[in-house]
C-alpha positions as semicolon CSV with decimal commas, in nm:
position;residue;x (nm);y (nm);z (nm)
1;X;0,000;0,000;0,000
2;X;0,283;0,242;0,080
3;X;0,436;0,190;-0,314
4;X;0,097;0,262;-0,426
5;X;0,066;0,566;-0,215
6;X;0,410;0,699;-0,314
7;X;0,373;0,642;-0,694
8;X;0,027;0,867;-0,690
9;X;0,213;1,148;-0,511
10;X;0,495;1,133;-0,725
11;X;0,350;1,089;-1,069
12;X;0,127;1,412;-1,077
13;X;0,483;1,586;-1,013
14;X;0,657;1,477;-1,278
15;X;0,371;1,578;-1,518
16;X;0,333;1,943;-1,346
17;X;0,740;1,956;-1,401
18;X;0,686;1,851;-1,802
19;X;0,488;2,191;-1,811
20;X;0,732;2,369;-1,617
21;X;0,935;2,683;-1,752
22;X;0,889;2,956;-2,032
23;X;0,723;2,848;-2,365
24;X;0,742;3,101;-2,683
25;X;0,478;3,109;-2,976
26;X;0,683;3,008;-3,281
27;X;0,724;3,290;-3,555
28;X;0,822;3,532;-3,243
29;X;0,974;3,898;-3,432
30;X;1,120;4,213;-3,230
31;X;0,721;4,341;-3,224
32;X;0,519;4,067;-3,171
33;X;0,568;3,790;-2,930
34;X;0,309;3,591;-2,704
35;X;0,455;3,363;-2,394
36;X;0,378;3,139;-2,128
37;X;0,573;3,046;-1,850
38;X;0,412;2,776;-1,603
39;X;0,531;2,699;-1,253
40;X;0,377;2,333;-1,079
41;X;0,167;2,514;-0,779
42;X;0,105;2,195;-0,545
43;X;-0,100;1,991;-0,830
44;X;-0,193;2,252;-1,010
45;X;0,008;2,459;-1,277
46;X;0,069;2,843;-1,213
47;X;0,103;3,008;-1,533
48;X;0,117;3,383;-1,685
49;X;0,070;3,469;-2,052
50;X;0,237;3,753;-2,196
51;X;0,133;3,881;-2,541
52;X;0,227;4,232;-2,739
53;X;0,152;4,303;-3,110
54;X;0,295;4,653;-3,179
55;X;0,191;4,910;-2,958
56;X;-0,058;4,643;-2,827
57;X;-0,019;4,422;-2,537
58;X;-0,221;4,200;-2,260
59;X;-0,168;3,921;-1,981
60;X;-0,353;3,638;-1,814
61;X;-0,222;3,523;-1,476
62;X;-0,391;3,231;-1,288
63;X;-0,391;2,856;-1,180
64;X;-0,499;2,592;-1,437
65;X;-0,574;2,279;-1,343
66;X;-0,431;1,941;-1,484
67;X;-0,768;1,775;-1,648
68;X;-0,448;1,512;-1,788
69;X;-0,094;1,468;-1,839
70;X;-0,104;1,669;-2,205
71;X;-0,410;1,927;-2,057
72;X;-0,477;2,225;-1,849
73;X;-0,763;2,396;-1,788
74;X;-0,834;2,820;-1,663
75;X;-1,137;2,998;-1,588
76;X;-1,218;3,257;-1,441
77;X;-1,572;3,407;-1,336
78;X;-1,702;3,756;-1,368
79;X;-1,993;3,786;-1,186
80;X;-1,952;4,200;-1,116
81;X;-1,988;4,216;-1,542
82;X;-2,343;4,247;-1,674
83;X;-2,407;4,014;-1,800
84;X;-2,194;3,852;-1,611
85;X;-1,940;3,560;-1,802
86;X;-1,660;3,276;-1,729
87;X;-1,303;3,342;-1,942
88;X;-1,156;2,972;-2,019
89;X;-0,806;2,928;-2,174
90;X;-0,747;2,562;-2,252
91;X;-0,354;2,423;-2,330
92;X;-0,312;2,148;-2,518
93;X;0,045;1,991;-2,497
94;X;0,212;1,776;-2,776
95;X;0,562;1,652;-2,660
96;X;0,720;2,016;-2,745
97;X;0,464;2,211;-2,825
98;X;0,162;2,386;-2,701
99;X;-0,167;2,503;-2,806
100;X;-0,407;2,721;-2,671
101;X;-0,781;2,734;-2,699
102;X;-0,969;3,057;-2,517
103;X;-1,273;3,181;-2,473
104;X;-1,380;3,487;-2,362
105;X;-1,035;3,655;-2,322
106;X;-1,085;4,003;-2,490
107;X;-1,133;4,134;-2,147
108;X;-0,743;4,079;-2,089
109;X;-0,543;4,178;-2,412
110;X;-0,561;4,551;-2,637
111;X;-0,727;4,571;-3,023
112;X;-0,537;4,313;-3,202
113;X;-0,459;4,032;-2,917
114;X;-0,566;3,705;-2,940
115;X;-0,490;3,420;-2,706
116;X;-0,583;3,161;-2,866
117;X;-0,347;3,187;-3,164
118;X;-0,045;3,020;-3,315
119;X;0,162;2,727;-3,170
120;X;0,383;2,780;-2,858
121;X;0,758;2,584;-2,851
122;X;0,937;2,519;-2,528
123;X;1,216;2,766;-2,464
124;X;1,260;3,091;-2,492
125;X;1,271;3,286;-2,873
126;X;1,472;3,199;-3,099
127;X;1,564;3,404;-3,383
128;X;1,420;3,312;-3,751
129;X;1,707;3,331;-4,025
130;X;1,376;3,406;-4,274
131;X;1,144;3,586;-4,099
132;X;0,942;3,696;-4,411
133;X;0,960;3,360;-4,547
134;X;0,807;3,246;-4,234
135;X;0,558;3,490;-4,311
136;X;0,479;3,418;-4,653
137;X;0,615;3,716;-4,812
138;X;0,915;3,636;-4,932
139;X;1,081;3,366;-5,080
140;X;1,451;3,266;-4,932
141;X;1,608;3,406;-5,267
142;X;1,401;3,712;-5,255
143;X;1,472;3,751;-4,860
144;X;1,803;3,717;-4,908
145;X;1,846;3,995;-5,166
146;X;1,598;4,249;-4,967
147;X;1,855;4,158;-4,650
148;X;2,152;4,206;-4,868
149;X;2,017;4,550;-5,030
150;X;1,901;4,731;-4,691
151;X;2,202;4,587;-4,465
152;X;2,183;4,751;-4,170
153;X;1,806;4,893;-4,222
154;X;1,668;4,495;-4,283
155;X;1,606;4,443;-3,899
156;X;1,379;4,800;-3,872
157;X;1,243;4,659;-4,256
158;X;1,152;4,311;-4,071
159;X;0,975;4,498;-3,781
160;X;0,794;4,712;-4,016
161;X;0,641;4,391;-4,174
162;X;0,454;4,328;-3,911
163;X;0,110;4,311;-4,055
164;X;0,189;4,286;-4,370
165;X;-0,024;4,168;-4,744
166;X;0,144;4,038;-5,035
167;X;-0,013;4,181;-5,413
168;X;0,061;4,066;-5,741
169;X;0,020;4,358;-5,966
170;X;0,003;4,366;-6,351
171;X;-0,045;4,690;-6,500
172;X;0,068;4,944;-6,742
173;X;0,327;5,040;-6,536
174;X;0,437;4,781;-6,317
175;X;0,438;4,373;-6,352
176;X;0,552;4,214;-6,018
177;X;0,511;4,164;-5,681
178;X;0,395;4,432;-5,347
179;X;0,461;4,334;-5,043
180;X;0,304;4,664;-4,752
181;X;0,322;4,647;-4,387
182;X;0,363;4,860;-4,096
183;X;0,383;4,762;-3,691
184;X;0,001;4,776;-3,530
185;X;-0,082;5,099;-3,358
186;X;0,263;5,234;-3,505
187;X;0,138;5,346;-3,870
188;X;0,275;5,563;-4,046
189;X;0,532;5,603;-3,809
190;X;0,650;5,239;-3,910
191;X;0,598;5,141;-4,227
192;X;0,773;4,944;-4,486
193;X;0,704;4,848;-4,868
194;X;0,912;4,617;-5,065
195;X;0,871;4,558;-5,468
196;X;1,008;4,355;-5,640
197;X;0,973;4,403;-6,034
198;X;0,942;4,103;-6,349
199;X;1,282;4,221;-6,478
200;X;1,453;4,121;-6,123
201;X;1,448;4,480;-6,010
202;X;1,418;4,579;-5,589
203;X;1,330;4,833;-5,415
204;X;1,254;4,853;-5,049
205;X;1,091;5,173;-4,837
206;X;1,091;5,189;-4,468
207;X;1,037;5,462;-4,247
208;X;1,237;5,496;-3,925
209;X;1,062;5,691;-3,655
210;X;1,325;5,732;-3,400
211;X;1,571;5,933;-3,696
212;X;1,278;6,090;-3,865
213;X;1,314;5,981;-4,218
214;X;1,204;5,744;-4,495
215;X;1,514;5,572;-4,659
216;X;1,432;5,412;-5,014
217;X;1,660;5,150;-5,126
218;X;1,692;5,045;-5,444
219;X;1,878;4,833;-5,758
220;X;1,679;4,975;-6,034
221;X;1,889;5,149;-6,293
222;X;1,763;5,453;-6,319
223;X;1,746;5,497;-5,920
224;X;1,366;5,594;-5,959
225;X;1,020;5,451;-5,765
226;X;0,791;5,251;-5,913
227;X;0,481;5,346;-5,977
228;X;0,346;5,118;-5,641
229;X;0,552;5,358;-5,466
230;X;0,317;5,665;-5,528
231;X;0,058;5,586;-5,290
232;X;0,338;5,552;-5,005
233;X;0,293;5,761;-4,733
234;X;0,611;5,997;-4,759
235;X;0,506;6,339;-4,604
236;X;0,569;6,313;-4,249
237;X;0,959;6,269;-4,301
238;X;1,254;6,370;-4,522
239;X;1,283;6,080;-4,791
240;X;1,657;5,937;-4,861
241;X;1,716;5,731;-5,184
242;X;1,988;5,515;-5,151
243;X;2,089;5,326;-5,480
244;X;2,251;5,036;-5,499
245;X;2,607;5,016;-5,629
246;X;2,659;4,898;-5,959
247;X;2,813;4,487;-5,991
């Protein structure tokens, strides 16, 4: 009977310490990031969320409670609400990752946060060699051109992709593809545009808040804009054009 005893106590342990420590939501960039951390509370896991898009942030601090060895549970009542509701976050563990499932979390995040997005990997973030691949804007040969064209501005031009739409356009004036971002709550303070023409051409816009201007890079020829770069929003700073040496 005492074996028995002494293998329930122990088991639930070594399934609260599985959960244990910080866990990062894959995809992580310099402006958005969401993380848990849990800590085993007796038989139950203590946890805190963490989550910031942009200017945006929120956090969920509680208990959850082990339903099994791969699931937690949280909610939370709010009876002094009319009409009054229950918030429920749900984690879901697979070997090294985590996902989340929530319900009624608005109440804890800014516009733009959502807790029950994206997978979470154990650790701490790790830095993405292809962040706008990851991201489906770029391919790895187009990435690698962008990051080879902006040197030191392609960490501000990564941040500035943080919401960010891909367009193929085919016009008169311009065959190829659009890729326009900026950081949530930032715009236009950071915004970046990238385009990147039939004939191989690239050019690549970001604005930089903290020096006050808009630096243009590009390889085209002529050391001009396209024609998607008209609609850019280019008034609230001094614009630099910075060609790219000739190879």
């Amino acid at each position: 009977m005492v074996g028995i005893l002494f293998w329930i106590v122990l088991k639930p342990k070594g399934q609260l310490d599985d959960w244990a420590g910080p866990w990062t939501m894959e995809h992580s960039s310099p402006v958005f990031q969401y993380s848990i951390r849990f800590e085993p509370q007796g038989h139950d896991l203590k946890f805190q969320m963490e989550a910031y898009s942009g200017t945006h942030s929120g956090s969920i601090e509680g208990t959850a409670k082990l339903q099994n060895p791969n699931q937690a549970v949280w909610r939370e009542e709010h009876q002094d609400q009319k009409p009054p509701f229950i918030s429920e976050v749900v984690f879901n563990k697979e070997g090294e990752k985590i996902t989340v499932s929530a319900k009624n979390t608005e109440y804890y995040g800014g516009a733009g946060i959502h807790f029950d997005e994206g997978v979470y990997l154990r650790g701490l973030a790790k830095d993405d060699p292809y962040p706008l691949v990851s991201h489906n804007l770029l391919t790895r040969e187009e990435e690698d051109q962008v990051r080879d064209l902006t040197k030191d501005d392609y960490p501000l031009v990564v941040t500035c992709l943080q919401l960010a739409r891909v367009d193929e356009v085919r016009d008169k004036d311009f065959h190829g593809k659009v890729v326009d971002g900026f950081v949530r709550g930032a715009a236009p303070d950071m915004n970046a545009r990238i385009t990147i023409e039939k004939n191989g051409a690239i050019t690549v816009g970001v604005t930089d808040c903290e020096k006050k201007q808009i630096r243009i890079h590009t390889t085209r020829s002529d050391g001009e804009t396209p024609t998607p770069f008209n609609s850019w929003e280019t008034a609230k700073f001094p614009v630099i054009y910075i060609k790219a040496p000739a190879r």
